[in-house]
Coordinates of C-alpha atoms in Angstrom, one line a residue:
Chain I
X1 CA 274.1 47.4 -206.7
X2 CA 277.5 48.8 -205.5
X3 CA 277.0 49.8 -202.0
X4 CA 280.4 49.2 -200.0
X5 CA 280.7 49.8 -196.3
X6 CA 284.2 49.5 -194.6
X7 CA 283.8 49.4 -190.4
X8 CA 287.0 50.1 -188.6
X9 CA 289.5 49.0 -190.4
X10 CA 293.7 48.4 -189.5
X11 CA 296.4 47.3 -190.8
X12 CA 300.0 47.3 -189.5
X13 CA 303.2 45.5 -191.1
X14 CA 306.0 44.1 -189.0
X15 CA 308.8 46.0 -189.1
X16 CA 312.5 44.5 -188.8
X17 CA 313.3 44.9 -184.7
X18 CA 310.1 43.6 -183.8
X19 CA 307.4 46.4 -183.3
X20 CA 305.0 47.2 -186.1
X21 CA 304.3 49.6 -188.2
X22 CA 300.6 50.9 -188.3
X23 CA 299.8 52.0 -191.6
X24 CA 295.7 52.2 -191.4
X25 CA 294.0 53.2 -188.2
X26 CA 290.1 52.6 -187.7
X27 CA 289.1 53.1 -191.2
X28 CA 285.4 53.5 -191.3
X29 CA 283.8 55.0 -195.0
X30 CA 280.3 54.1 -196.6
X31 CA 280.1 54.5 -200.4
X32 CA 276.7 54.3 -201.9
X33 CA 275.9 52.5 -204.9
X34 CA 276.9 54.2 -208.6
X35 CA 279.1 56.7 -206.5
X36 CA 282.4 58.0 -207.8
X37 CA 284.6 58.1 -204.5
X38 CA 288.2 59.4 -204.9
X39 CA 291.2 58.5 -202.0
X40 CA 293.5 61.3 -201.7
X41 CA 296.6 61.1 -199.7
X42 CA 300.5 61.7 -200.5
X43 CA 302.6 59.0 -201.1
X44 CA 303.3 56.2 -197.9
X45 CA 299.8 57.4 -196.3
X46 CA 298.9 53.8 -197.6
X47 CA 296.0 54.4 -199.8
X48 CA 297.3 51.2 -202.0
X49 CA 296.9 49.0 -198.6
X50 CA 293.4 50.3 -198.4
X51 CA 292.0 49.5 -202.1
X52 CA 294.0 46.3 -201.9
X53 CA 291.8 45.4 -198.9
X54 CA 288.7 46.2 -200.6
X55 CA 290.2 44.1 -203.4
X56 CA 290.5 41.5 -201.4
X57 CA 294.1 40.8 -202.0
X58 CA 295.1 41.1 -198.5
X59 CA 293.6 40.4 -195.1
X60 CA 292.9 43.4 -192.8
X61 CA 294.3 43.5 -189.2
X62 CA 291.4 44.2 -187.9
X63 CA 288.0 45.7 -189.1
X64 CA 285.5 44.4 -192.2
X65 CA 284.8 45.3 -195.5
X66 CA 280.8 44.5 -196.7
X67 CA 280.0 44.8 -200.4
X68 CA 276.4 44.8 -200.3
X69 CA 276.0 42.9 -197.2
X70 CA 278.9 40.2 -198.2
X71 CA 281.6 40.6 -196.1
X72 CA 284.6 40.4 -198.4
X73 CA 286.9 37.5 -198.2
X74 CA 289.1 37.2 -200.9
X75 CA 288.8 38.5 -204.6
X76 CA 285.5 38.2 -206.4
X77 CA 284.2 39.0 -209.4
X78 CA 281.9 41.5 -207.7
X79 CA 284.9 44.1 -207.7
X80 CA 286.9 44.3 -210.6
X81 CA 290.7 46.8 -210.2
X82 CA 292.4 48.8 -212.2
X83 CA 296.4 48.6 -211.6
X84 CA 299.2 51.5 -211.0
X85 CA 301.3 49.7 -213.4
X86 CA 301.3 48.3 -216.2
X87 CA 299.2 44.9 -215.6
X88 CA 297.8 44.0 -218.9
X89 CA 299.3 40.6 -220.0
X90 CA 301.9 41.2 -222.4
X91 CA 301.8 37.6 -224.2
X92 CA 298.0 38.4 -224.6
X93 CA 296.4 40.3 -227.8
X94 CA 294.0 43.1 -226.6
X95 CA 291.3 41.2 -227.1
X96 CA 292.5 38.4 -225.4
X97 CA 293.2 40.4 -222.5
X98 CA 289.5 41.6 -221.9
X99 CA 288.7 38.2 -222.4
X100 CA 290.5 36.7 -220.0
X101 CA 288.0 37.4 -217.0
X102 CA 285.6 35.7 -219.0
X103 CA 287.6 32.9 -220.1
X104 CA 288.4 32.2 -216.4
X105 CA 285.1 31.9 -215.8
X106 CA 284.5 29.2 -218.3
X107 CA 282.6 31.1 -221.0
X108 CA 282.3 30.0 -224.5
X109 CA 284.8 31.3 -226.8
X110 CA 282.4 32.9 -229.2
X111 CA 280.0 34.5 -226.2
X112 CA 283.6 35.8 -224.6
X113 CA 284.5 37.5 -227.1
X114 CA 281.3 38.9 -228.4
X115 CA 281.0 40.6 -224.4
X116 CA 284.6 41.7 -224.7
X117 CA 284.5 43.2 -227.9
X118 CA 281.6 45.4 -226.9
X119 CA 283.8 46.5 -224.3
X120 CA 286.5 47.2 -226.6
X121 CA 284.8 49.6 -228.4
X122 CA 283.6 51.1 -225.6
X123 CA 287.1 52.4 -224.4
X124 CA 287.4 52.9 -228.4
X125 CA 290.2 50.8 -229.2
X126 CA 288.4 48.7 -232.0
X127 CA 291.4 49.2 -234.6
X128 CA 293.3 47.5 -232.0
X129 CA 291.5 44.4 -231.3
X130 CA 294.6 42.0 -232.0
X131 CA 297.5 44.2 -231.1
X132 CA 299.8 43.3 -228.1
X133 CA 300.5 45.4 -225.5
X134 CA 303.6 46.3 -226.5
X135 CA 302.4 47.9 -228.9
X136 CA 300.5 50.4 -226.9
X137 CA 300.7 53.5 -225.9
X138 CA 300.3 54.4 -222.0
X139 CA 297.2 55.7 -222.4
X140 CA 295.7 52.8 -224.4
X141 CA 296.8 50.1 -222.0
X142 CA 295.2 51.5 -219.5
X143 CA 292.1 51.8 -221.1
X144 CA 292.2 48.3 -222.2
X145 CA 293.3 47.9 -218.7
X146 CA 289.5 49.3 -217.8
X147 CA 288.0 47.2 -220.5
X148 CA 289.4 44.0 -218.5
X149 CA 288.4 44.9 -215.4
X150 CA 285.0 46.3 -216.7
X151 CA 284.3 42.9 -218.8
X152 CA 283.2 40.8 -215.9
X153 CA 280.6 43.3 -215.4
X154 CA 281.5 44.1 -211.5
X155 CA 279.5 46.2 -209.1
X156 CA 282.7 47.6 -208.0
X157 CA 285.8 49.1 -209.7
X158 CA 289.0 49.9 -207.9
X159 CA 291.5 52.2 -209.7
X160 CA 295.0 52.5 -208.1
X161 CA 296.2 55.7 -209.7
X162 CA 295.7 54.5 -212.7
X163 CA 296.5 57.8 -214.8
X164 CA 300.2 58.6 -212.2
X165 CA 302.3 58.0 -215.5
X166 CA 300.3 59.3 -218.3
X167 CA 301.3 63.1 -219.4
X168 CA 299.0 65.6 -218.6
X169 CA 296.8 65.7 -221.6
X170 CA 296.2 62.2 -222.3
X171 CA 295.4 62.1 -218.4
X172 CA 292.6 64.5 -219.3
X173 CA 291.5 63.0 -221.7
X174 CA 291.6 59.4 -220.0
X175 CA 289.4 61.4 -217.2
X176 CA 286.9 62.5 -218.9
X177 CA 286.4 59.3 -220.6
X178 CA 286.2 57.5 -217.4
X179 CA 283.3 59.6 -216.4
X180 CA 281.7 58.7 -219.4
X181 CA 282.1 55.1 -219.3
X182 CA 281.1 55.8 -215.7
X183 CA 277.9 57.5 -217.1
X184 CA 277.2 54.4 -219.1
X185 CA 277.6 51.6 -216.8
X186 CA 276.7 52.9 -213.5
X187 CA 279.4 51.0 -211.7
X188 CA 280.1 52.4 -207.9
X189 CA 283.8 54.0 -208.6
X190 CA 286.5 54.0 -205.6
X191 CA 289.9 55.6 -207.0
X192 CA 292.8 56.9 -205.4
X193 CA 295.3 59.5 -206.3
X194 CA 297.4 61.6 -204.9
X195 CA 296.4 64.5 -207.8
X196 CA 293.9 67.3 -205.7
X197 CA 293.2 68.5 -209.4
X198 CA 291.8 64.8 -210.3
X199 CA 289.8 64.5 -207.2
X200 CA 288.0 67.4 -207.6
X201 CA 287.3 66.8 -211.6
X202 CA 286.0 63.2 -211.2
X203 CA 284.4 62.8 -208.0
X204 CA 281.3 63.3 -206.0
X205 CA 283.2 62.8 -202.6
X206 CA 287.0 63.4 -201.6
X207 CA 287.9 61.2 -199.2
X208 CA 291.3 63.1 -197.6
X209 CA 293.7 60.8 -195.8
X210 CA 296.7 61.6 -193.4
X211 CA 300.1 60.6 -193.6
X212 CA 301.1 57.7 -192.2
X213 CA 299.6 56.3 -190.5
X214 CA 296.6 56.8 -192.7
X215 CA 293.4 57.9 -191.2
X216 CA 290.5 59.3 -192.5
X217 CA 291.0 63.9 -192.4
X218 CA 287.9 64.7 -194.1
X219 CA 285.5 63.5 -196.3
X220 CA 284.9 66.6 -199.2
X221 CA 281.6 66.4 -201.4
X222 CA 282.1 68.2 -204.5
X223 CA 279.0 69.3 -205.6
X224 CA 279.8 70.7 -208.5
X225 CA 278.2 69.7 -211.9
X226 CA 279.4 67.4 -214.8
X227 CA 281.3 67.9 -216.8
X228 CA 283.3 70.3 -215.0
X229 CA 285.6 72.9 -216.6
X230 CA 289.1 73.0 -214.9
X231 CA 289.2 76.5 -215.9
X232 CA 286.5 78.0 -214.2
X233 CA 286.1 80.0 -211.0
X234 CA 283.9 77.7 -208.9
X235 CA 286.6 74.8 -210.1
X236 CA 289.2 76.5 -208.7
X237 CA 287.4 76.7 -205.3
X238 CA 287.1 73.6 -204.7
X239 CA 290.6 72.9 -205.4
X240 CA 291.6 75.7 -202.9
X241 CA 289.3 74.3 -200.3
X242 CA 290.9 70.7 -200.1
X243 CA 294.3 72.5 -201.0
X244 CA 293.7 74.6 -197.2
X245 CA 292.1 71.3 -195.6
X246 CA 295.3 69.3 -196.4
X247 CA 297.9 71.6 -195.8
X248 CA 295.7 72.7 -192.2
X249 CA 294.4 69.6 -191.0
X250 CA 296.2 66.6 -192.9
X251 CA 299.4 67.3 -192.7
X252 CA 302.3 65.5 -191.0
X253 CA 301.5 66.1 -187.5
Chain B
X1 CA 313.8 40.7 -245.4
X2 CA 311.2 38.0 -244.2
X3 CA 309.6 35.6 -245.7
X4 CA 307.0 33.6 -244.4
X5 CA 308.8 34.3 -240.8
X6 CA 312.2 32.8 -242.0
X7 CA 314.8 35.5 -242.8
X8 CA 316.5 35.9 -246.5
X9 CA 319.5 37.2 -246.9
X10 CA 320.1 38.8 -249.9
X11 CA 323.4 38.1 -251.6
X12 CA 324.8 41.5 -250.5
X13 CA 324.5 40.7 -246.8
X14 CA 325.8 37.3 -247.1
X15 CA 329.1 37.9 -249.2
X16 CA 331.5 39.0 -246.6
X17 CA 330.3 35.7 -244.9
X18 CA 330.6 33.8 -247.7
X19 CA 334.1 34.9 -249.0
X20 CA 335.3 34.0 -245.2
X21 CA 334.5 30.2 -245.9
X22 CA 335.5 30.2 -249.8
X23 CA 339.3 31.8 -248.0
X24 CA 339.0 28.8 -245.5
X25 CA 338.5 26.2 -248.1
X26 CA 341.0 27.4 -250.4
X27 CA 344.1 27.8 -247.6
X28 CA 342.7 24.7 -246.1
X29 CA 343.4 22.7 -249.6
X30 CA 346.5 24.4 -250.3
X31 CA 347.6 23.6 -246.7
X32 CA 346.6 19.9 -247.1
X33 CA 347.9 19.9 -251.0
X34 CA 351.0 21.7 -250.5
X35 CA 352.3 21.5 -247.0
X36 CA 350.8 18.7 -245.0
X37 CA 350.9 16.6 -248.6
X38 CA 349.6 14.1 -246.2
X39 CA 345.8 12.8 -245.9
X40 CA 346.1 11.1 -242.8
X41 CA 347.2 14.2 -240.9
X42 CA 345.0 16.6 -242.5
X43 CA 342.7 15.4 -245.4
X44 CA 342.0 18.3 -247.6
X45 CA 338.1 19.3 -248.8
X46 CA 338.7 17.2 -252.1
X47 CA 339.5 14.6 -250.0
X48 CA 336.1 14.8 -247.8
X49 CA 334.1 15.6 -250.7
X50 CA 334.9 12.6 -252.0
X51 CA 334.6 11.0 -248.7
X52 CA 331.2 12.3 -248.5
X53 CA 330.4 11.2 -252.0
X54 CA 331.2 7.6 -250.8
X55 CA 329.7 6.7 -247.7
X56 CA 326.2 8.6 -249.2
X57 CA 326.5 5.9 -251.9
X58 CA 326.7 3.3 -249.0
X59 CA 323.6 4.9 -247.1
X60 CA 325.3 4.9 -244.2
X61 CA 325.0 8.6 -243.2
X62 CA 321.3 8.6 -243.4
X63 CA 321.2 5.6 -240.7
X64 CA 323.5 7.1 -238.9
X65 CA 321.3 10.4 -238.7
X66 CA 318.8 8.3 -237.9
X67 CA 320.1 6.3 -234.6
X68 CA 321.7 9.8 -233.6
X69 CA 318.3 11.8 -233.6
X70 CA 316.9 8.8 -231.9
X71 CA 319.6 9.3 -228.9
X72 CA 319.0 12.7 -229.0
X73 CA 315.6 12.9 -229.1
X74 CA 315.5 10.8 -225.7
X75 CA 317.9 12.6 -224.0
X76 CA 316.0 16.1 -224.8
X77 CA 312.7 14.4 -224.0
X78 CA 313.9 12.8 -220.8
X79 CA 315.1 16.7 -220.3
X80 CA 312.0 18.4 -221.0
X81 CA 309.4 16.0 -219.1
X82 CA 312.1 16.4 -216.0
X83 CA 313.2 19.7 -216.0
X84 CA 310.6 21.5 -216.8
X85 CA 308.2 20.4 -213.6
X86 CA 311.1 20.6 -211.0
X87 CA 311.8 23.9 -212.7
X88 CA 308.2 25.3 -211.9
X89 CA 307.7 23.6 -208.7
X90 CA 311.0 25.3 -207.6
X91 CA 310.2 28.7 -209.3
X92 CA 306.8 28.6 -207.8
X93 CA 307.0 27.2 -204.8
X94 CA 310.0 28.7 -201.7
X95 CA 309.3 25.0 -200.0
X96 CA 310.2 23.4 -203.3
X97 CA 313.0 25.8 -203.6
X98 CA 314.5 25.6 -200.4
X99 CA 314.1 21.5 -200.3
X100 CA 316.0 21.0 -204.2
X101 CA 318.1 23.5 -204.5
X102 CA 320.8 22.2 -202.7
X103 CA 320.6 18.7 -204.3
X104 CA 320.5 20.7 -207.8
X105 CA 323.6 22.6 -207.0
X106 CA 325.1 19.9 -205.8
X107 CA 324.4 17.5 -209.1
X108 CA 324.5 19.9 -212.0
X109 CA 328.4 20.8 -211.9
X110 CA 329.1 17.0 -212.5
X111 CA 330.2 17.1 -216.6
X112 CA 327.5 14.8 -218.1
X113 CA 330.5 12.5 -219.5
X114 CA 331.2 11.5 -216.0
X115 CA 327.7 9.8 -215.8
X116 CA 328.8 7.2 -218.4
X117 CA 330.0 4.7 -216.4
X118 CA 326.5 4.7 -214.6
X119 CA 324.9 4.9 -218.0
X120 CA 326.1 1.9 -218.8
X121 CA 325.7 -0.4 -215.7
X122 CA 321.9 1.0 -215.5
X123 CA 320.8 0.8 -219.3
X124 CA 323.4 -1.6 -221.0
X125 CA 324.7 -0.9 -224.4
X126 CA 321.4 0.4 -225.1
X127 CA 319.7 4.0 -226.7
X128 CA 318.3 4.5 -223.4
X129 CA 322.2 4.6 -222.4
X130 CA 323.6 7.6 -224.4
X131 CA 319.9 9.4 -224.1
X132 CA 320.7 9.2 -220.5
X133 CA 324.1 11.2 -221.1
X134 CA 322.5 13.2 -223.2
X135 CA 320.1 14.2 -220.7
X136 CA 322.2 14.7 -218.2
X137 CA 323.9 17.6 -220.3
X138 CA 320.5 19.2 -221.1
X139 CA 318.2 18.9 -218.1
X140 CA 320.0 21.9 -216.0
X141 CA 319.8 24.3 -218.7
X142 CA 316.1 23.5 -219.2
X143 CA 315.5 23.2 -215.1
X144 CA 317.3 26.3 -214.2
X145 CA 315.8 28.7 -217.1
X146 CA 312.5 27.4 -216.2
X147 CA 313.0 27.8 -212.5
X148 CA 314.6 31.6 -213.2
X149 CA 311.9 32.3 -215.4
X150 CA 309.2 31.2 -212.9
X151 CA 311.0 33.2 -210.4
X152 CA 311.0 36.3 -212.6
X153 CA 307.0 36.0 -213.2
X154 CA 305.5 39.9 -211.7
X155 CA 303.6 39.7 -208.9
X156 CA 301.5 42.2 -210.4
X157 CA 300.1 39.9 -213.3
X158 CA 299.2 36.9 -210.6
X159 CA 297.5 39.9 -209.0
X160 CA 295.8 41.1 -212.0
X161 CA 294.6 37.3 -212.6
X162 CA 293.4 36.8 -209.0
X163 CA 291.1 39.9 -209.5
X164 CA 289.7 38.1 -212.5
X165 CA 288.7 35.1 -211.0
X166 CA 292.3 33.1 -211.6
X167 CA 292.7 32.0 -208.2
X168 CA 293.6 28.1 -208.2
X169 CA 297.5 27.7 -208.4
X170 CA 297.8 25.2 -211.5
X171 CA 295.1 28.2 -213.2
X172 CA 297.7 30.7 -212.0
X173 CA 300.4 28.4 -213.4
X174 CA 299.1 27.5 -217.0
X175 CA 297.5 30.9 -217.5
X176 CA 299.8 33.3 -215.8
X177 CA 303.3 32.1 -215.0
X178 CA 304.1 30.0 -217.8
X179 CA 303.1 32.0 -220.6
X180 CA 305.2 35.0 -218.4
X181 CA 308.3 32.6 -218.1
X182 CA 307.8 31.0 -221.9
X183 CA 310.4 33.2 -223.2
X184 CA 313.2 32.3 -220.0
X185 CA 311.9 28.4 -220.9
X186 CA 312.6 28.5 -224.3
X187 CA 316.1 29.8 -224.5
X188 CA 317.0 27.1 -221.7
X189 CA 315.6 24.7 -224.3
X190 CA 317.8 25.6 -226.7
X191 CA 321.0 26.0 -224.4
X192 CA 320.1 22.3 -223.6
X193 CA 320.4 21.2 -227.9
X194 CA 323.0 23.2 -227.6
X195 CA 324.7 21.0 -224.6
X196 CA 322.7 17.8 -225.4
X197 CA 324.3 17.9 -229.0
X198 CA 327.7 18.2 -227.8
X199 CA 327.6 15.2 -225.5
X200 CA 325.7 13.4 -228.3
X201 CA 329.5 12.2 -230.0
X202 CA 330.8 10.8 -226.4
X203 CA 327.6 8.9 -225.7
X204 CA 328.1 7.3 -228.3
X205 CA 331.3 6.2 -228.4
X206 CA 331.0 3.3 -225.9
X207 CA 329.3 1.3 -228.3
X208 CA 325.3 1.8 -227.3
X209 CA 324.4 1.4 -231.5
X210 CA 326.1 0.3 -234.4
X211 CA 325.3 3.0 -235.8
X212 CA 325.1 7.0 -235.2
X213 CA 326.8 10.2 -236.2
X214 CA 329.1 10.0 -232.9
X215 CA 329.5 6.2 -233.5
X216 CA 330.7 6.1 -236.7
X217 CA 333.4 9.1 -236.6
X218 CA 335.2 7.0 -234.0
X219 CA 334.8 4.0 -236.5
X220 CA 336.7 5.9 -239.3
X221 CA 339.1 6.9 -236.3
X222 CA 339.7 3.4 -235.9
X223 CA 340.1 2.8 -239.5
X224 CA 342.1 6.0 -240.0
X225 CA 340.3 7.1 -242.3
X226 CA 340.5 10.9 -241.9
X227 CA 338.5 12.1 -244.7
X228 CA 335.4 10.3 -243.5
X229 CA 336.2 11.6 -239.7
X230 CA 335.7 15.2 -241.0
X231 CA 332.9 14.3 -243.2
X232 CA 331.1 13.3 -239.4
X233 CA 332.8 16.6 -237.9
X234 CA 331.0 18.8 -240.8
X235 CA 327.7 16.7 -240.6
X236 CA 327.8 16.9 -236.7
X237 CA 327.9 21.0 -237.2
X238 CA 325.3 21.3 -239.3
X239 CA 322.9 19.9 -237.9
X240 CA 324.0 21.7 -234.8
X241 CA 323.2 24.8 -236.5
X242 CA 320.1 23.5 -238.0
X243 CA 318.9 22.7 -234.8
X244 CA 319.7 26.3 -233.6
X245 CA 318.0 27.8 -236.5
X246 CA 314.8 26.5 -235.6
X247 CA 315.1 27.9 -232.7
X248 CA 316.1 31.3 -233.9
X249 CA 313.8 31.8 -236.7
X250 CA 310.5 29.2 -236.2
X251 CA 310.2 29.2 -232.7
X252 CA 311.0 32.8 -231.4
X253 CA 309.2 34.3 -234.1
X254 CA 305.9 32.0 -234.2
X255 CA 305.4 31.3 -229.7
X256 CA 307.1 34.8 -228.6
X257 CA 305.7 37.0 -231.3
X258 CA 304.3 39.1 -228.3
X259 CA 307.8 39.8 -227.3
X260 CA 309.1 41.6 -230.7
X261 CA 307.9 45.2 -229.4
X262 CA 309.4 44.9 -225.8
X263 CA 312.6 46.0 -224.5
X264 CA 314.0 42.8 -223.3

């Protein structure tokens, strides 16, 4: 199960002479269980503040977030989160890195890695089980980066454009193997980017945000089948559809 | 060239360093032999050698190395079990920071040699005594790197850990911070040999041993015998350097091996 509900939610920091700044207002979004749900929004329209809720790394305002029927409180190993940057611990081999959910956890060494060696190979990066991070490139970290998060076996994973610094081909390629690994593990999927061409190749709904302060514009379903060709006509469509929403509707007002 | 983590240099790197000290030695004796012509004012490396060559017969040096490395050794300890606490609680913790630092800034311009009256009416003519001096010359280093490097740990990693289930702070300080600070730590640590080491001949000059490195160049001082003063000066380096060495090549190399591919 993966079935997250978020009723009314704000948040508002304080700014320096006093007043605050509102930078979600009345948030309300249902995701269903094993959906891939994609935040769009530019920069400052505080999509970060919104997954960071759901993470439970900060406290909302006002409003609630329910992950099948728990309200959330705090982190739990129920939702697992993909960073912007870089996050993977550098004084940790990749393999220790996956493990270190488990280890946390209190899970014997030999079981640990056993569960986080199947998820190395499942982001393919078996040749470098004992490599540091450093010795990565973009692309792989953030895959091990999914391997972490994915190790602890959560209902829910939160991606914070994870892909924003990868060049456009390994981003591609780092997309389409998402949806694979999303294919294989059925996890319920909430990702944000600011990329129209991203939302509409990964996800079965486009939640459109305005600028700041961020409110829900639109939700988009994409109905379109996988895997989806960039290239093609009815791709394209899509793309032009949010493309007119956003600049229409969602704009700074 | 490495082997077995410690660095070989071939005879083709080293020669331009070794000709340097062969040209010191030699202008050194011909200074002493020709110019000085006077032991007492400057012994020349015959002199020492022979120096050397005498008080190793007596056994002398390896006692003193012995009492010295014991000073040390409690001074550095001292240093570590001290500094290193403050310096995370501080690093950690704005309450901790805001409530020490003053005191900290307050204490740690104050050269270690100005503790040794205290050292002595508190510990006597004891090894405790110039351990304390000691100390007081290498806890800052180790406080203030640990405290900097605690500071400098990225919010994103204690972020990354709480979303894995590392939410209790000493979890979040043994698994996150001080492995993330463990390269800041370490070079305080060996700032504070560094320091420690230096104060290691004036703690030892008040007469806390009969013995030691520090102890017995005054001795020879007092006896003027020159040649055996230098003999204490060149030991005294050496194992300086030693001491640095491990740090350079064992301890970098086998803790912070994680650190070889990052820009630091």
């Amino acid at each position: 199960m993966g079935k997250l509900e978020i009723l009314n939610l704000n948040q508002s920091f304080p700014r320096d002479d006093g007043t605050r700044l509102a930078v979600l207002e009345n948030i309300s979004l249902e995701v269903q269980d094993e959906e891939f749900v994609c935040i769009l929004g530019s920069s400052g329209c505080g999509k970060t503040t919104l997954l960071r809720l759901i993470a439970g790394l900060d406290t909302a305002g006002s409003g609630r977030v329910i992950l099948d029927g728990e309200e959330i409180r705090g982190t739990s190993p129920k939702v697992g989160m993909v960073f912007q940057e870089y996050s993977l611990f550098p004084w940790r081999s990749v393999i220790d890195n996956i493990a270190f959910g488990l280890e946390m956890r209190g899970i014997a060494k030999d079981e640990r890695y056993r569960i986080a060696e199947r998820y190395l190979n499942l982001v393919n990066l078996s040749q470098f089980r004992t490599s540091y991070p450093s010795e990565l490139s973009g692309g792989m970290r953030q895959r091990v980066a999914v391997a972490r998060a994915l190790a602890l076996d959560p209902v829910l994973l939160l991606m914070d454009e994870p892909f924003g610094a990868l060049d456009a081909q390994t981003r591609n390629m780092l997309q389409k193997e998402l949806l694979d690994i999303w294919e294989a593990t059925k996890k319920t999927i909430v990702f944000i980017t600011h990329s129209v061409d991203e939302a509409v190749y990964l996800s079965d709904r486009i939640i459109v945000l305005t600028p700041r302060p961020g409110r829900i514009c639109r939700i988009f379903p994409v109905d379109l089948p996988r895997p989806r060709d960039r290239t093609s006509p009815e791709f394209a469509k899509v793309r032009r559809g949010v493309l007119d929403l956003i600049n229409q509707n969602c704009a700074i007002q | 060239m490495s082997i077995i983590g410690i660095r070989v240099h071939t005879i083709r790197e080293q020669w331009p360093g070794a000709l340097a000290i062969v040209v010191a030695l030699i202008f050194w004796e011909c200074y002493a032999a020709f110019i000085t012509r006077n032991s007492f004012l400057l012994p020349g490396p015959a002199d020492v050698l022979l120096a050397f060559i005498s008080l190793a017969e007596k056994g002398i040096l390896l006692t003193d190395f012995e009492v010295s490395m014991t000073h040390f050794a409690i001074g550095l300890i001292l240093a570590l079990i001290i500094g290193i606490p403050i310096g995370i609680a501080m690093g950690w913790n704005r309450r901790a920071d805001e409530f020490l630092n003053p005191l900290i800034e307050i204490l740690r311009p104050i050269p270690p040699l100005a503790w040794i009256p205290f050292a002595i009416i508190w510990f006597g003519f004891t090894p405790v005594s110039a351990g304390f001096v000691i100390f007081m010359g290498a806890v800052f280093p180790i406080l203030i790197n640990t405290y900097a490097g605690f500071q400098g740990v990225s919010r994103i990693f204690v972020e990354a850990g709480r979303m894995l289930g590392c939410t209790r702070t000493l979890d979040q300080i043994r698994y996150i911070a001080f492995p993330a600070a463990l390269p800041s730590v370490v070079s305080g640590i060996r700032i504070a040999t560094g320091v420690g080491w230096m104060c290691l001949v004036a703690a030892e000059l008040f007469g806390v041993s009969n013995n030691g490195l520090g102890k017995d160049l005054w001795f020879y001082y007092d006896l003027h015998q020159m040649d055996s003063v230098v003999v204490y000066m060149l030991i005294l380096g050496l194992i300086g350097l030693a001491i640095d060495m491990v740090f350079r090549y064992y301890i970098d190399r086998h803790f912070l091996k994680w650190r070889t591919g990052e820009v630091a």
